[in-house]
């Protein structure tokens, strides 16, 4: 097995010409092990308290992160800025074959939607909690601002619908259409 770090794993800790360093403690692996873990290596760590360096075996040092797949979020449909984002991305000018144009425009839409999603939180659950807190505040102060309360309730109902859309899409089933909402069994099946 290969190694990283200082070459020597043992040091007699003497000064000058009396210092002796050796590569003891070699790490061995069978052919089967090397076939299973082709990127495995041994790391020679710092020898802080002993004259032997500790050895750390990395069996999967760098598994490349898979490119995140694009999923269209059904909640985006109700957002009024979606038409503008998609239209702007679709206007990308490509001078190639028709198939390549469509592919390039779809790719541009995907990038634009992912960028938009990063900058705009689409976490309905957090938004619902915040709106419920906002709804409690005007009721604590007198006199009530009825228009503010109505506005918060309207936003809250929209976010609850968005949360239902999220779970419906995640489940991949029509359970919400048959009104099986927010049961423990439903959430447990979706999370599996």
Tab-separated table of C-alpha atoms in Angstrom:
chain	number	residue	atom	x	y	z
A	1	UNK	CA	0.000	0.000	0.000
A	2	UNK	CA	1.143	3.516	-0.665
A	3	UNK	CA	1.588	6.090	2.073
A	4	UNK	CA	1.342	9.819	2.676
A	5	UNK	CA	3.253	11.884	5.161
A	6	UNK	CA	6.871	11.608	6.324
A	7	UNK	CA	8.737	8.607	4.970
A	8	UNK	CA	10.070	7.327	8.282
A	9	UNK	CA	7.781	5.854	10.941
A	10	UNK	CA	10.315	5.489	13.737
A	11	UNK	CA	12.812	7.934	15.245
A	12	UNK	CA	15.198	7.296	18.165
A	13	UNK	CA	14.785	10.979	19.169
A	14	UNK	CA	18.505	11.711	19.470
A	15	UNK	CA	20.200	14.814	18.131
A	16	UNK	CA	22.602	15.296	15.248
A	17	UNK	CA	24.610	12.369	13.851
A	18	UNK	CA	23.186	10.068	16.530
A	19	UNK	CA	19.653	10.443	15.149
A	20	UNK	CA	18.374	7.284	13.486
A	21	UNK	CA	15.159	7.129	11.481
A	22	UNK	CA	13.637	3.990	9.970
A	23	UNK	CA	10.524	2.981	8.103
A	24	UNK	CA	9.134	0.315	10.403
A	25	UNK	CA	5.504	-0.726	10.638
A	26	UNK	CA	4.834	-1.335	6.943
A	27	UNK	CA	1.218	-1.846	5.962
A	28	UNK	CA	0.398	-4.822	3.840
A	29	UNK	CA	-2.767	-5.670	1.928
A	30	UNK	CA	-3.826	-8.719	-0.031
A	31	UNK	CA	-4.587	-8.594	-3.740
A	32	UNK	CA	-8.297	-8.977	-2.943
A	33	UNK	CA	-8.175	-6.044	-0.536
A	34	UNK	CA	-6.370	-3.864	-3.087
A	35	UNK	CA	-9.003	-4.788	-5.672
A	36	UNK	CA	-11.818	-3.843	-3.267
A	37	UNK	CA	-10.162	-0.583	-2.179
A	38	UNK	CA	-8.046	0.671	-5.084
A	39	UNK	CA	-7.646	4.154	-3.585
A	40	UNK	CA	-6.569	2.956	-0.136
A	41	UNK	CA	-3.406	4.366	1.417
A	42	UNK	CA	-1.656	4.672	4.777
A	43	UNK	CA	-1.148	8.054	6.404
A	44	UNK	CA	1.861	8.510	8.706
A	45	UNK	CA	0.577	10.775	11.468
A	46	UNK	CA	2.531	13.078	13.778
A	47	UNK	CA	4.579	11.299	16.479
A	48	UNK	CA	3.762	13.441	19.493
A	49	UNK	CA	4.326	11.095	22.430
A	50	UNK	CA	6.112	8.070	21.034
A	51	UNK	CA	9.087	7.345	18.835
A	52	UNK	CA	6.691	5.502	16.471
A	53	UNK	CA	4.343	7.423	14.201
A	54	UNK	CA	0.713	6.309	14.397
A	55	UNK	CA	-0.573	4.881	11.111
A	56	UNK	CA	-4.018	5.608	9.757
A	57	UNK	CA	-5.399	3.532	6.900
A	58	UNK	CA	-7.772	5.330	4.523
A	59	UNK	CA	-9.781	2.819	2.517
A	60	UNK	CA	-11.869	5.304	0.503
A	61	UNK	CA	-9.980	8.600	0.678
A	62	UNK	CA	-11.769	10.573	-1.960
A	63	UNK	CA	-15.083	9.425	-3.252
A	64	UNK	CA	-16.101	12.030	-5.768
A	65	UNK	CA	-19.351	13.680	-4.846
A	66	UNK	CA	-22.066	12.762	-7.278
A	67	UNK	CA	-23.498	15.621	-9.257
A	68	UNK	CA	-26.754	16.623	-7.645
A	69	UNK	CA	-29.725	15.684	-9.754
A	70	UNK	CA	-32.204	18.334	-10.774
A	71	UNK	CA	-35.731	17.908	-9.498
A	72	UNK	CA	-38.467	20.306	-10.440
A	73	UNK	CA	-40.252	21.372	-7.284
A	74	UNK	CA	-44.030	21.465	-7.777
A	75	UNK	CA	-44.230	24.449	-5.393
A	76	UNK	CA	-42.412	26.607	-7.953
A	77	UNK	CA	-45.478	26.622	-10.221
A	78	UNK	CA	-47.347	28.945	-7.853
A	79	UNK	CA	-44.448	31.428	-7.762
A	80	UNK	CA	-45.150	34.447	-10.005
A	81	UNK	CA	-41.465	34.942	-10.914
A	82	UNK	CA	-41.127	31.461	-12.474
A	83	UNK	CA	-42.476	32.580	-15.871
A	84	UNK	CA	-39.877	35.341	-16.035
A	85	UNK	CA	-36.986	33.076	-14.946
A	86	UNK	CA	-37.849	30.359	-17.464
A	87	UNK	CA	-38.531	32.834	-20.293
A	88	UNK	CA	-35.212	34.571	-19.714
A	89	UNK	CA	-33.299	31.276	-19.645
A	90	UNK	CA	-35.114	30.023	-22.753
A	91	UNK	CA	-34.033	33.112	-24.725
A	92	UNK	CA	-30.438	31.828	-24.749
A	93	UNK	CA	-29.187	32.119	-28.324
A	94	UNK	CA	-27.762	28.873	-29.711
A	95	UNK	CA	-26.730	28.413	-33.357
A	96	UNK	CA	-26.763	24.631	-33.666
A	97	UNK	CA	-29.143	21.851	-34.626
A	98	UNK	CA	-32.708	21.903	-33.306
A	99	UNK	CA	-32.068	19.071	-30.830
A	100	UNK	CA	-28.935	20.779	-29.510
A	101	UNK	CA	-30.854	24.078	-29.167
A	102	UNK	CA	-33.570	22.389	-27.090
A	103	UNK	CA	-30.954	20.606	-24.981
A	104	UNK	CA	-29.034	23.859	-24.383
A	105	UNK	CA	-32.186	25.778	-23.489
A	106	UNK	CA	-33.345	23.086	-21.059
A	107	UNK	CA	-29.905	23.116	-19.474
A	108	UNK	CA	-30.075	26.921	-19.144
A	109	UNK	CA	-33.511	26.627	-17.511
A	110	UNK	CA	-32.173	24.033	-15.070
A	111	UNK	CA	-29.234	26.277	-14.127
A	112	UNK	CA	-31.488	29.325	-13.718
A	113	UNK	CA	-33.964	27.420	-11.540
A	114	UNK	CA	-31.204	25.970	-9.369
A	115	UNK	CA	-29.650	29.420	-8.888
A	116	UNK	CA	-33.044	30.895	-8.047
A	117	UNK	CA	-33.721	28.061	-5.587
A	118	UNK	CA	-30.385	28.688	-3.817
A	119	UNK	CA	-31.157	32.371	-3.301
A	120	UNK	CA	-34.842	31.882	-2.353
A	121	UNK	CA	-35.604	29.594	0.533
A	122	UNK	CA	-38.341	27.150	-0.398
A	123	UNK	CA	-38.553	25.543	3.024
A	124	UNK	CA	-42.303	25.685	3.688
A	125	UNK	CA	-41.987	24.210	7.178
A	126	UNK	CA	-39.735	27.049	8.409
A	127	UNK	CA	-41.948	29.617	6.712
A	128	UNK	CA	-45.074	28.138	8.384
A	129	UNK	CA	-43.447	28.369	11.829
A	130	UNK	CA	-42.451	31.991	11.166
A	131	UNK	CA	-45.930	32.931	9.932
A	132	UNK	CA	-47.536	31.297	12.981
A	133	UNK	CA	-45.266	33.417	15.196
A	134	UNK	CA	-46.150	36.514	13.157
A	135	UNK	CA	-49.853	35.689	13.539
A	136	UNK	CA	-49.541	35.511	17.333
A	137	UNK	CA	-47.856	38.952	17.579
A	138	UNK	CA	-50.718	41.170	16.330
A	139	UNK	CA	-53.152	39.357	18.654
A	140	UNK	CA	-50.996	40.270	21.666
A	141	UNK	CA	-51.077	43.983	20.904
A	142	UNK	CA	-54.202	46.090	20.999
A	143	UNK	CA	-55.833	47.340	18.892
A	144	UNK	CA	-55.607	44.530	16.342
A	145	UNK	CA	-54.504	45.311	12.837
A	146	UNK	CA	-57.165	43.210	11.085
A	147	UNK	CA	-55.681	43.705	7.615
A	148	UNK	CA	-52.294	42.479	8.824
A	149	UNK	CA	-53.882	39.422	10.444
A	150	UNK	CA	-55.807	38.614	7.228
A	151	UNK	CA	-52.615	38.990	5.179
A	152	UNK	CA	-50.652	36.671	7.482
A	153	UNK	CA	-53.469	34.086	7.425
A	154	UNK	CA	-53.545	34.193	3.622
A	155	UNK	CA	-49.759	33.685	3.451
A	156	UNK	CA	-50.004	30.891	6.033
A	157	UNK	CA	-52.654	29.026	4.037
A	158	UNK	CA	-50.484	29.366	0.904
A	159	UNK	CA	-47.467	27.924	2.716
A	160	UNK	CA	-49.549	25.051	4.105
A	161	UNK	CA	-50.640	24.248	0.531
A	162	UNK	CA	-46.974	24.434	-0.545
A	163	UNK	CA	-46.010	22.020	2.232
A	164	UNK	CA	-48.711	19.612	1.052
A	165	UNK	CA	-47.418	19.902	-2.539
A	166	UNK	CA	-43.923	19.090	-1.293
A	167	UNK	CA	-45.046	15.937	0.528
A	168	UNK	CA	-47.277	14.881	-2.352
A	169	UNK	CA	-44.378	15.171	-4.770
A	170	UNK	CA	-41.978	13.462	-2.384
A	171	UNK	CA	-44.352	10.575	-1.806
A	172	UNK	CA	-44.923	10.111	-5.508
A	173	UNK	CA	-48.436	8.983	-4.654
A	174	UNK	CA	-51.875	10.532	-4.649
A	175	UNK	CA	-52.427	10.143	-0.924
A	176	UNK	CA	-52.983	13.834	-0.352
A	177	UNK	CA	-55.694	13.898	-3.013
A	178	UNK	CA	-57.623	11.351	-0.958
A	179	UNK	CA	-57.093	13.522	2.141
A	180	UNK	CA	-54.636	11.308	4.013
A	181	UNK	CA	-52.878	14.381	5.376
A	182	UNK	CA	-50.001	14.510	7.843
A	183	UNK	CA	-50.451	11.127	9.493
A	184	UNK	CA	-47.527	9.475	11.220
A	185	UNK	CA	-47.776	6.484	8.875
A	186	UNK	CA	-47.747	8.741	5.818
A	187	UNK	CA	-44.600	10.602	6.915
A	188	UNK	CA	-42.860	7.383	7.968
A	189	UNK	CA	-43.494	5.824	4.542
A	190	UNK	CA	-42.223	8.920	2.696
A	191	UNK	CA	-39.013	9.217	4.731
A	192	UNK	CA	-38.033	5.518	4.253
